[in-house]
Coordinates of C-alpha atoms in Angstrom, one line a residue:
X26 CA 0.0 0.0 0.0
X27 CA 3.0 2.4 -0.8
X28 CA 1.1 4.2 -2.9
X29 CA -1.2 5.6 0.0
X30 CA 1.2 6.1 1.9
X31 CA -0.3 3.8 4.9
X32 CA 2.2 3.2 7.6
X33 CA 1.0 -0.1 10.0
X34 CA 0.9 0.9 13.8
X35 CA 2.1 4.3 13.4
X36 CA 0.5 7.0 15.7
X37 CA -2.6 8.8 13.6
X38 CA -4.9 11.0 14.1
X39 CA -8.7 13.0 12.0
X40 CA -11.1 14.3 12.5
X41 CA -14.3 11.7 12.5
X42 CA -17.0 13.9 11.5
X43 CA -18.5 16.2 9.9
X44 CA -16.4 19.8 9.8
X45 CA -19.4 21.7 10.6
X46 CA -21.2 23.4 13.5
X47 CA -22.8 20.6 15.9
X48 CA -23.3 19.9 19.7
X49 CA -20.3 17.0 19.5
X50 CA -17.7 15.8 17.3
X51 CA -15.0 13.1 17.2
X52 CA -11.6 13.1 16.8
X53 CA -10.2 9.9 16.2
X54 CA -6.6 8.7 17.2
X55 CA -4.9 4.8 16.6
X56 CA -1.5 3.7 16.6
X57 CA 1.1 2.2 18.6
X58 CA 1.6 4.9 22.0
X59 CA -1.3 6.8 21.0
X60 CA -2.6 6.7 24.9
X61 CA 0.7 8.3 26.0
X62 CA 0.7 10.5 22.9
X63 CA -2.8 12.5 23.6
X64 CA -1.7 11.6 27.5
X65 CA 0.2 14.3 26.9
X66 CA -2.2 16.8 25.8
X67 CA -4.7 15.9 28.8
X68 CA -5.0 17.8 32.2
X69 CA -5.2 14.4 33.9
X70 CA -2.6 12.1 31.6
X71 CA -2.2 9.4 34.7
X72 CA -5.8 9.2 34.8
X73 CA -5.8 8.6 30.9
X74 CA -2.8 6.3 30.7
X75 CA -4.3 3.9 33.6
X76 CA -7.6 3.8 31.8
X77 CA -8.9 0.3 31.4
X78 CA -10.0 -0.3 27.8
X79 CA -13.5 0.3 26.6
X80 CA -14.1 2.7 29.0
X81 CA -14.4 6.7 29.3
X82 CA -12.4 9.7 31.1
X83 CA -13.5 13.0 31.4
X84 CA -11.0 16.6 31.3
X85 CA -9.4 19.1 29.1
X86 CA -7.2 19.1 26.3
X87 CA -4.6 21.8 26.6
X88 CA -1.2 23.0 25.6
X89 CA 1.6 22.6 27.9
X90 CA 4.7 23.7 28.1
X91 CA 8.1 21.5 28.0
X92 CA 8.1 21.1 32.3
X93 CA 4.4 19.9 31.6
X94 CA 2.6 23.4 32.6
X95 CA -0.5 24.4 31.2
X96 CA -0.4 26.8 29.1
X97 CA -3.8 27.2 27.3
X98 CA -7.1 24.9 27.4
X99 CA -8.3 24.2 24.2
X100 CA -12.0 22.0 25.3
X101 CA -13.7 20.5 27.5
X102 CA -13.5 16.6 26.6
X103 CA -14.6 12.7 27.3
X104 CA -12.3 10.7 26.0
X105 CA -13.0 7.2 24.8
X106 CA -10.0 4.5 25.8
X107 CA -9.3 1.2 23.6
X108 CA -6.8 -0.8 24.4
X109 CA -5.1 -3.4 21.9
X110 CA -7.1 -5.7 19.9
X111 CA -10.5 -4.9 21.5
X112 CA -10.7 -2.0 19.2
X113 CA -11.9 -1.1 15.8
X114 CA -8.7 -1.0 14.3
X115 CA -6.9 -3.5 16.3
X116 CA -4.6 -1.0 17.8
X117 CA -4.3 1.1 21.3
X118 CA -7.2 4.2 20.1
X119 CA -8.4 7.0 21.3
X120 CA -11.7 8.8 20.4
X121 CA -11.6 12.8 21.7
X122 CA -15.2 14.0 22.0
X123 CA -15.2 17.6 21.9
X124 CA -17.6 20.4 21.1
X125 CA -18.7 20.5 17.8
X126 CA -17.4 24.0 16.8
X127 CA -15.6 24.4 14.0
X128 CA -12.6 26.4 15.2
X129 CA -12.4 23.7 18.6
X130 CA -12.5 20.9 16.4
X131 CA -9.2 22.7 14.5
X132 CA -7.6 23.4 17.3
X133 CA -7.8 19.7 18.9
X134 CA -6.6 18.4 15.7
X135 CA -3.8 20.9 15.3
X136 CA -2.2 20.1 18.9
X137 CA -2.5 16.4 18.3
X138 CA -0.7 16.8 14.9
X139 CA 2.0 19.0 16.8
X140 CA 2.7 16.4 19.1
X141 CA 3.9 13.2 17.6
X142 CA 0.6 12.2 15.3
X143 CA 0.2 12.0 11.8
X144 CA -2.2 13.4 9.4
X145 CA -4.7 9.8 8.6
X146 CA -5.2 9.4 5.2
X147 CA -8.2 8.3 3.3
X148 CA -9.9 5.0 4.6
X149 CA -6.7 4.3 6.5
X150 CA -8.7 3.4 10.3
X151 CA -10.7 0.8 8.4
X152 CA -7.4 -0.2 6.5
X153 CA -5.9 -0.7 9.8
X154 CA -8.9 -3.4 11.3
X155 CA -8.6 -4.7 7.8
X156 CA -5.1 -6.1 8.0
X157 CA -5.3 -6.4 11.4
X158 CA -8.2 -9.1 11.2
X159 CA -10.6 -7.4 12.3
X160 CA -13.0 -6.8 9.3
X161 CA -12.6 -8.4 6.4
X162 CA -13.2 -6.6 3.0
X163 CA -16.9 -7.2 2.9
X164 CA -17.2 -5.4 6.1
X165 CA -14.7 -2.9 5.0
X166 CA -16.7 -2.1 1.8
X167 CA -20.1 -2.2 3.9
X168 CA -18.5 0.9 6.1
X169 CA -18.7 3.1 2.9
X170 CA -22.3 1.7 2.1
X171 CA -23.5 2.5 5.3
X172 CA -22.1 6.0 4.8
X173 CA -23.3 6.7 1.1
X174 CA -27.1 5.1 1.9
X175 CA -29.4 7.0 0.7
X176 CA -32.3 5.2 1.9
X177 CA -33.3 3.4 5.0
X178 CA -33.6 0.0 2.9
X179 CA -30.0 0.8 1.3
X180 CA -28.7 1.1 5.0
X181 CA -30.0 -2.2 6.4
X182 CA -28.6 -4.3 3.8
X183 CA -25.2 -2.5 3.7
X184 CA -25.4 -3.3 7.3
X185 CA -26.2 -7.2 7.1
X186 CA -22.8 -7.1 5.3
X187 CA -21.3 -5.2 8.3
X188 CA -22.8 -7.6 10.2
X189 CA -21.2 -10.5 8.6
X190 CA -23.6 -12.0 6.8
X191 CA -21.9 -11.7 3.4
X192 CA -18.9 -12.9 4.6
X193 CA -20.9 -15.8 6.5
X194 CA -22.1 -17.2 3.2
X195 CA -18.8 -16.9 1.4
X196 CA -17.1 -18.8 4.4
X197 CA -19.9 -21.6 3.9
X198 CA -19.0 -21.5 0.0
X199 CA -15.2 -21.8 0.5
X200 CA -15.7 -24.5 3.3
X201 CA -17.7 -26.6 0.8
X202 CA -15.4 -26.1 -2.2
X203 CA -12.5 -26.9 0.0
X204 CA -14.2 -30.0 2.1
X205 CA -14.8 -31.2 -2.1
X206 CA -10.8 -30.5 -2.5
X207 CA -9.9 -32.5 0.2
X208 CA -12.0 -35.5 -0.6
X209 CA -10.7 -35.9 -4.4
X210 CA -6.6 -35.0 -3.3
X211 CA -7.0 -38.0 -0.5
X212 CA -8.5 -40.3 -2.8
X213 CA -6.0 -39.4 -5.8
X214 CA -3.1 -39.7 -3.0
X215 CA -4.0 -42.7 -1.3
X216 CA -5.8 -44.6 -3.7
X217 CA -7.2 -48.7 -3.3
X218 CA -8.5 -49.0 -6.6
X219 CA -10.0 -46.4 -9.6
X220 CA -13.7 -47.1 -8.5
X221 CA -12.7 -45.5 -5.0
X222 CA -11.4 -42.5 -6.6
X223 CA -14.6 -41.8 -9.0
X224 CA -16.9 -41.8 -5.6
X225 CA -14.7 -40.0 -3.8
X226 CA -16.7 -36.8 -5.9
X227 CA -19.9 -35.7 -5.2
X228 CA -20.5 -34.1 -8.0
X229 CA -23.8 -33.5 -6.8
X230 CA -22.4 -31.5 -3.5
X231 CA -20.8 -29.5 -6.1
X232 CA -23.5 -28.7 -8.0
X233 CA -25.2 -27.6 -4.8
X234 CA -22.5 -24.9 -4.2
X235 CA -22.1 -23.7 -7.4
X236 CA -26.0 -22.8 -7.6
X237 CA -25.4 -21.3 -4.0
X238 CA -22.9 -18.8 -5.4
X239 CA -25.5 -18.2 -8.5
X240 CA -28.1 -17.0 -5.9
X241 CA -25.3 -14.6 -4.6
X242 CA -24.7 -13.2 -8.3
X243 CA -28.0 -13.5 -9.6
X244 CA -28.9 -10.7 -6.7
X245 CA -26.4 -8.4 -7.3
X246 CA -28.3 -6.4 -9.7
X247 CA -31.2 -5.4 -7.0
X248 CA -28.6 -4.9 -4.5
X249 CA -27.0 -2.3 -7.0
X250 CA -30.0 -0.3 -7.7
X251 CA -30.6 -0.1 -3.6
X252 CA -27.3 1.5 -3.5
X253 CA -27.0 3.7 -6.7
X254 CA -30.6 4.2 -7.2
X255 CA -33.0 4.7 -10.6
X256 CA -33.9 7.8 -12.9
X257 CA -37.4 8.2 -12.9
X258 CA -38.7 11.1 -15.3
X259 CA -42.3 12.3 -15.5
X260 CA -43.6 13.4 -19.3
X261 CA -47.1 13.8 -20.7
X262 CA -49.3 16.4 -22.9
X263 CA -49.7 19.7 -20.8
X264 CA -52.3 20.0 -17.7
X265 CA -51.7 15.9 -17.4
X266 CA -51.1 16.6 -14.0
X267 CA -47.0 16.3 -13.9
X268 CA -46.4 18.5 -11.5
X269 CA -49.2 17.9 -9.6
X270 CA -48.2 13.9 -9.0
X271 CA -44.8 15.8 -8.3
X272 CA -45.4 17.6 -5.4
X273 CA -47.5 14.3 -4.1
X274 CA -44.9 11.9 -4.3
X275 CA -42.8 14.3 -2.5
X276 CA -45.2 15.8 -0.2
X277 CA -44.2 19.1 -0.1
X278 CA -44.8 21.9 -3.0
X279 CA -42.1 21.5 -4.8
X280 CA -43.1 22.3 -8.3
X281 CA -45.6 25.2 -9.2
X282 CA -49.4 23.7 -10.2
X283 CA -51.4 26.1 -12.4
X284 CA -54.6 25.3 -15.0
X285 CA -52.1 27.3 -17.5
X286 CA -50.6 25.5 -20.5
X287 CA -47.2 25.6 -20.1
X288 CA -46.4 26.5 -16.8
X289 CA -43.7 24.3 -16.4
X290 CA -40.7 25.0 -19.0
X291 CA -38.0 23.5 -17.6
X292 CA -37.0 20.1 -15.5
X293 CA -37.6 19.7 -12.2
X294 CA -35.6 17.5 -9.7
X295 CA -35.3 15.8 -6.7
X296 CA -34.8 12.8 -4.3
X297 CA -37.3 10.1 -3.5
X298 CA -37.6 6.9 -1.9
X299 CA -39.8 4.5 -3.9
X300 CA -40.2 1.8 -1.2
X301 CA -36.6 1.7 -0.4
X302 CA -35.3 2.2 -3.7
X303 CA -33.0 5.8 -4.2
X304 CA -34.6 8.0 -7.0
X305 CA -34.3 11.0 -8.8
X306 CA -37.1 11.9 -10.4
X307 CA -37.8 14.8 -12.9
X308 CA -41.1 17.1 -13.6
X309 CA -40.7 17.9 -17.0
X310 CA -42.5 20.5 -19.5
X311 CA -45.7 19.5 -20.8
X312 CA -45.7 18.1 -24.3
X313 CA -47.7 20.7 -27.0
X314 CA -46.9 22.3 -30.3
X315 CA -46.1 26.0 -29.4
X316 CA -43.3 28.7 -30.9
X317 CA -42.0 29.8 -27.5
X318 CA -38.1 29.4 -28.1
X319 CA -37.8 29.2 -24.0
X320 CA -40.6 26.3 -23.9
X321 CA -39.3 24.6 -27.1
X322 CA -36.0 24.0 -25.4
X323 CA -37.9 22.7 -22.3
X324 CA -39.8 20.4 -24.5
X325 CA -36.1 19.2 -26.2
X326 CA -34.9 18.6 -22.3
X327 CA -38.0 16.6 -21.5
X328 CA -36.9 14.1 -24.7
X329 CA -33.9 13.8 -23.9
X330 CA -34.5 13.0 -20.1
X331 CA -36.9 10.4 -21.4
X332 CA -34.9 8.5 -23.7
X333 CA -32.1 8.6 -20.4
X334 CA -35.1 7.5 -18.2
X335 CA -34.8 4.1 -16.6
X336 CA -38.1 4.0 -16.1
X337 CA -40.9 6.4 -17.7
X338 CA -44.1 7.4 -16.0
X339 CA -45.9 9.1 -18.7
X340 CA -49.5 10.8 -17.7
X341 CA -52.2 11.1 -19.6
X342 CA -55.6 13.1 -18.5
X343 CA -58.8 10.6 -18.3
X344 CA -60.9 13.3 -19.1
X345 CA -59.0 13.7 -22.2
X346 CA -57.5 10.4 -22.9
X347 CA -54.7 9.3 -25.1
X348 CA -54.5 11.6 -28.0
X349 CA -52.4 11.3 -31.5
X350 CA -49.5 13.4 -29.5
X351 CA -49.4 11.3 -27.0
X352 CA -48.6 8.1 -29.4
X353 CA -46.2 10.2 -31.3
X354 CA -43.9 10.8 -28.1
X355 CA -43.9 7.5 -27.2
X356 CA -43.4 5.7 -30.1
X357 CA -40.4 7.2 -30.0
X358 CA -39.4 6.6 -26.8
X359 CA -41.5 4.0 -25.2
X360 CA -41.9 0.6 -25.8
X361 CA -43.2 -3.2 -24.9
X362 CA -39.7 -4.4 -25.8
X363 CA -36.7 -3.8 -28.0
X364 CA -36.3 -0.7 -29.6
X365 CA -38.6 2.3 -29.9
X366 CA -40.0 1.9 -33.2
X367 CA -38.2 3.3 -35.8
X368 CA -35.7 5.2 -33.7
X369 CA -33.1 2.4 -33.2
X370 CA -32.8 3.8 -29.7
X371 CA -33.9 1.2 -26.9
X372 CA -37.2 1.5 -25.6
X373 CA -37.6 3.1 -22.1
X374 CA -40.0 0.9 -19.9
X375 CA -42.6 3.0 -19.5
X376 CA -46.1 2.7 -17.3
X377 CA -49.2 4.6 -17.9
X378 CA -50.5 6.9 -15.4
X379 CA -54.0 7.4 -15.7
X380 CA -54.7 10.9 -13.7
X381 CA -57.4 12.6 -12.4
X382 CA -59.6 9.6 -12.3
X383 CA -61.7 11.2 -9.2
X384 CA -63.1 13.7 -11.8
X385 CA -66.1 13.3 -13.3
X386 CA -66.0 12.1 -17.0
X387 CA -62.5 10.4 -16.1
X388 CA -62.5 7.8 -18.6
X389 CA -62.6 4.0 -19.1
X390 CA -58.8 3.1 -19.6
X391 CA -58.3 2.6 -23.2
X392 CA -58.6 -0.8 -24.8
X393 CA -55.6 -3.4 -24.4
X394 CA -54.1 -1.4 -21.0
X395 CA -55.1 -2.4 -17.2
X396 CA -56.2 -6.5 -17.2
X397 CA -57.3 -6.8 -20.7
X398 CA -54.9 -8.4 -23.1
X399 CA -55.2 -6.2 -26.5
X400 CA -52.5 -6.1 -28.6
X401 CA -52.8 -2.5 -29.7
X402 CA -49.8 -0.2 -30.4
X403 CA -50.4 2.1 -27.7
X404 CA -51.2 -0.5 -25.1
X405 CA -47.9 -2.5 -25.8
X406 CA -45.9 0.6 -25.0
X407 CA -46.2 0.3 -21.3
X408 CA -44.8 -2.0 -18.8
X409 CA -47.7 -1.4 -16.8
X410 CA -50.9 0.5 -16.0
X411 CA -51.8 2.3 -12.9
X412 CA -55.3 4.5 -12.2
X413 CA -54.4 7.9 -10.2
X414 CA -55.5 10.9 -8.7
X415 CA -52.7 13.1 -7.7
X416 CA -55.3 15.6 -6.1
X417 CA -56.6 13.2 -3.7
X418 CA -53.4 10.6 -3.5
X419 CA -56.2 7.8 -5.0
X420 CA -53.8 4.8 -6.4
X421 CA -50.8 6.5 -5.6
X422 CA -49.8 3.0 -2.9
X423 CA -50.5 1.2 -6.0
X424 CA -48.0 3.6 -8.2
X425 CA -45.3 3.1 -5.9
X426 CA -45.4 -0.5 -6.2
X427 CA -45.6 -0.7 -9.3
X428 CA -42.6 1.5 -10.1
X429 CA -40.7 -1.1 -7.6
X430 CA -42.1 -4.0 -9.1
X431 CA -40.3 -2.7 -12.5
X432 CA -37.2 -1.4 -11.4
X433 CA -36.7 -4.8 -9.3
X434 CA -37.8 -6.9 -11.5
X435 CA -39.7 -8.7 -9.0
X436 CA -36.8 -9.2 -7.2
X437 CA -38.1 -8.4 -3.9
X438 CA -41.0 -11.0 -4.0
X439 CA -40.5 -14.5 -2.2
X440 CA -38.5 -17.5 -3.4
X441 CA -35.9 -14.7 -5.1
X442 CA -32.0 -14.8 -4.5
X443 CA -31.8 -12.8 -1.2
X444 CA -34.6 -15.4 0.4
X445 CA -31.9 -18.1 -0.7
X446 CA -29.2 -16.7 0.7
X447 CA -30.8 -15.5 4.4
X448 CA -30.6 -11.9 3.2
X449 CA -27.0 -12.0 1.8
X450 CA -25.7 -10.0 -0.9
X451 CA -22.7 -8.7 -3.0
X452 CA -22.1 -5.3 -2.5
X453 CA -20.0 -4.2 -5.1
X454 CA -19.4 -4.5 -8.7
X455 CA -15.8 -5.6 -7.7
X456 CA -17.1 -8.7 -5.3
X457 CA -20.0 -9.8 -8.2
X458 CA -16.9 -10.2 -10.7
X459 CA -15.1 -11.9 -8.5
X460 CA -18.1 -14.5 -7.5
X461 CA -18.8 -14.6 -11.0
X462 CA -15.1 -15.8 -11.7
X463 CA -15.3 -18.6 -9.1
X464 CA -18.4 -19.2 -10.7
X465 CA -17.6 -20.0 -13.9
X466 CA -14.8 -22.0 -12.6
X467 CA -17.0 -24.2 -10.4
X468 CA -19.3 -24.6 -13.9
X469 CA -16.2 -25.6 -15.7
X470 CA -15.8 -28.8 -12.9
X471 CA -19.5 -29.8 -13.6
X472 CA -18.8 -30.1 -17.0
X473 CA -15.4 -31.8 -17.0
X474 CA -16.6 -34.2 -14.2
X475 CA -19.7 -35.0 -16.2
X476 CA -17.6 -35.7 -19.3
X477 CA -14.8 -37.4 -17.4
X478 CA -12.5 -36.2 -20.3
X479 CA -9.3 -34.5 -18.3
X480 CA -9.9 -36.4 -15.4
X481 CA -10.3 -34.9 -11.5
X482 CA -7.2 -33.2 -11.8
X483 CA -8.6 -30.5 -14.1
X484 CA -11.8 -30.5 -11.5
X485 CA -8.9 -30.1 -8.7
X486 CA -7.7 -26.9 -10.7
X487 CA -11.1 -25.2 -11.1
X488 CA -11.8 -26.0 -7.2
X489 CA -8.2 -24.4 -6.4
X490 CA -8.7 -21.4 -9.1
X491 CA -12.7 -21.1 -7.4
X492 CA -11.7 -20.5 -3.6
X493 CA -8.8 -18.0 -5.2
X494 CA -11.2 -16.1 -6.6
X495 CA -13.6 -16.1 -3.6
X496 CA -10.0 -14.9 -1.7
X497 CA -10.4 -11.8 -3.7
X498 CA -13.9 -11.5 -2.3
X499 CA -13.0 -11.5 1.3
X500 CA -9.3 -9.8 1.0
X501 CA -7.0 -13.1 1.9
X502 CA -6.1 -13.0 -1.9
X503 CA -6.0 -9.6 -2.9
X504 CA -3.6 -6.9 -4.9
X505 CA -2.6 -3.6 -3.9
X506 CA -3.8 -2.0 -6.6
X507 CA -7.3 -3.4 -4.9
X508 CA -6.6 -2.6 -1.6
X509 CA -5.8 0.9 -2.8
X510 CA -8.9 2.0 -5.2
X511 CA -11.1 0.5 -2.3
X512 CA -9.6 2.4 0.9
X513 CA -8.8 5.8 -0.9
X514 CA -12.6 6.4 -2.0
X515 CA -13.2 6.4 2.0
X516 CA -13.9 10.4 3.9
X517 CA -10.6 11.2 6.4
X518 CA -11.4 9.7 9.6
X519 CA -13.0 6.5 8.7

């Protein structure tokens, strides 16, 4: 880890959070003598340095002089004592909680700095409990989930891998692959005759593991939208209500309502939680012919957000219904399948949102859409078809679910990969290529055992290449160049 500049057991100290104006805030020190270190700084340093571990001690930090004198006090502190390796990084800490001001928080830092600690660089406390044993890289990664969550649901499963329960079902994995090694080197070693050495594989043990992992990688791709969310973008004709399903799916009045056509000219956006999943969703300008330069700009935005949509909820007004405009939009941009017709860009799922349906002469849905199974053009454009009222909130549960439904995939029902694997997941696109490596290998010995063509000591290789790869995973079998682009995207202090 040269290139970080990381320095094992050397004395370190941040600050832990954030460098703003609040009622406390850490600063974090580790490192071999780091109790004698801030000792130092301490009006009571016997009290700190015969402080049992795990436990607290209240005074000052201050400036002394060289015959130990006070000079200044800097704050009014509880200090948190850890003694070595019943800590988070292993090593003898020390956690200064001080007053949340800005210029205390400076100051604390500033003395420590001047008296024997060093600057801690990206990631490098979780570095430390990672080569110290006491986090693996799945619980390393899972720190900087927990810290970029954006939802409550995104939090829960970044901790479950905190937790362990990642690295629980890998250690299961590995065990199996490796109680498979074991079997086929003894027989192959000490052999009585060739029958003995065919049954000493159980090919369908192996079988069993490999569709374990599968479960694992077939999940990844909820887990990632958890983490890095979905762009959801409103569009319809003008007066479809837009704005108005806005400012409900928010709650709040975010975006200005009016009766006026054309109202809204430009893209709205914010954050939303749709059941879990992190969205940003846009209120774009209403679709209609007009020869306002300012709105026909709009109008180009709104495209081009819908053809960059991951999903599409396009509204239509039931008092109006679906109109020729309407099909012209989304025959350029939505579709059943495949590609938007005639465009050759791929269709964006789409699902039609039937507004306003608590007025009178809201109309029937059109033919094809809802639980009928027409085949018309416009009612194979959508994914799925939902009855609203953004005025009163009427079908707005059933909305929400639906827009989860899509961008999951069903994923979340029962019976799916997460259910399989008691609620473990990969949590990184670095950890799914690594599971999908030991995967392949593990599907390479099902097919060389079944054939019986190189014999078990090519299986022996894809077993011994398979726990390598699910090394990688966990950290025993990792590069630097890993190590490094995982620990420097952490904040100072973690």
């Amino acid at each position: 880890m040269t290139n970080l500049g990381y320095t094992a057991e050397e004395p370190v100290a941040a600050i832990a959070t954030a460098l703003s104006p609040a009622a406390i805030a850490i600063v974090r020190t580790s490192g071999t003598g780091c109790i004698s270190l801030v000792s130092a700084v301490f009006s009571r340093p016997k009290a700190l340095r015969e402080a049992a571990g795990n436990s607290l001690v209240y005074g000052w930090i201050v400036e002394k002089d060289a015959d130990g004198t006070i000079l200044r006090r800097i704050d009014e502190v509880m200090l948190g004592v850890y003694r070595q390796p019943r800590s988070f990084t292993g090593e003898e800490m020390v956690e200064i909680y001080c007053h949340g001001g800005v210029a205390v928080v400076q100051a604390v830092l500033s003395l420590l700095l001047r008296s024997g600690f060093r600057q801690a660089l990206r990631g490098e406390f979780t570095f430390r409990a990672y080569i110290n044993g006491k986090a693996d890289l799945t619980k390393a990664e899972a720190v900087r989930e927990i810290i970029d969550s954006r939802t409550d649901v995104s939090r829960g499963k970044a901790a479950g891998r905190l937790a362990g329960n990642l690295h629980r079902s890998l250690e299961a994995v590995k065990q199996a692959v490796t109680a498979l090694l074991a079997s086929i080197e003894v027989a192959v070693e000490y052999p009585e005759d060739e029958e003995t050495i065919a049954d000493s594989f159980d090919l369908a043990a192996l079988c069993r593991v490999r569709d374990e992992l599968g479960c694992l990688i077939d999940g990844w791709k909820s887990e990632r939208l958890y983490q890095e969310g979905a762009k959801i973008v409103l569009a319809g004709r003008t007066n479809a209500g837009k704005s108005s399903l806005f400012n409900a799916l928010l709650r709040e009045d975010r975006s200005i309502v009016s009766d006026r056509e054309g109202t809204t000219r430009d893209y709205l956006e914010n954050m939303i939680s749709f059941d879990g999943i992190p969205c940003r969703i846009f209120d774009t300008a209403g679709l209609r012919q007009t020869d306002d330069p300012v709105e026909g700009a709009g109008l180009l935005r709104t495209r081009s957000l819908a053809e960059d949509a991951d999903l599409l909820l396009y509204l239509v007004d039931s008092t109006v219904g679906l109109t020729a405009p309407d099909e012209a939009f989304l025959a350029g941009i939505a579709g059943g399948s495949g590609e938007a017709a005639g465009t050759g860009v791929t269709a964006v799922p789409a699902v039609l949102v039937w507004n306003k349906c608590d007025k009178e002469g809201s109309r029937p849905l059109p033919s094809g859409t809802g639980s009928e199974s027409g085949t018309g053009a416009t009612a194979s454009r959508f994914k799925g078809v939902v009855r609203v009222s953004a005025k009163t909130g009427e079908g707005l549960g059933e909305l929400i679910a639906c827009v989860r439904t899509l961008l999951t995939g069903g994923t979340a029902a029962a019976g799916t990969p997460a259910d399989k694997t008691g609620g473990a997941a990969l949590g990184s696109e670095r950890q799914k290529e690594a599971a999908a490596a030991a995967y392949e290998r593990l599907t390479h010995a099902v097919r060389v055992a079944r054939s019986g063509e190189l014999g078990l000591d090519a299986v022996v290789q894809d077993l011994e290449d398979a726990l390598d790869s699910l090394g990688e995973i966990t950290g025993e079998v990792t590069s630097d160049d890993i190590l490094e682009s995982i620990f420097s995207s952490f904040c100072v202090g973690k």
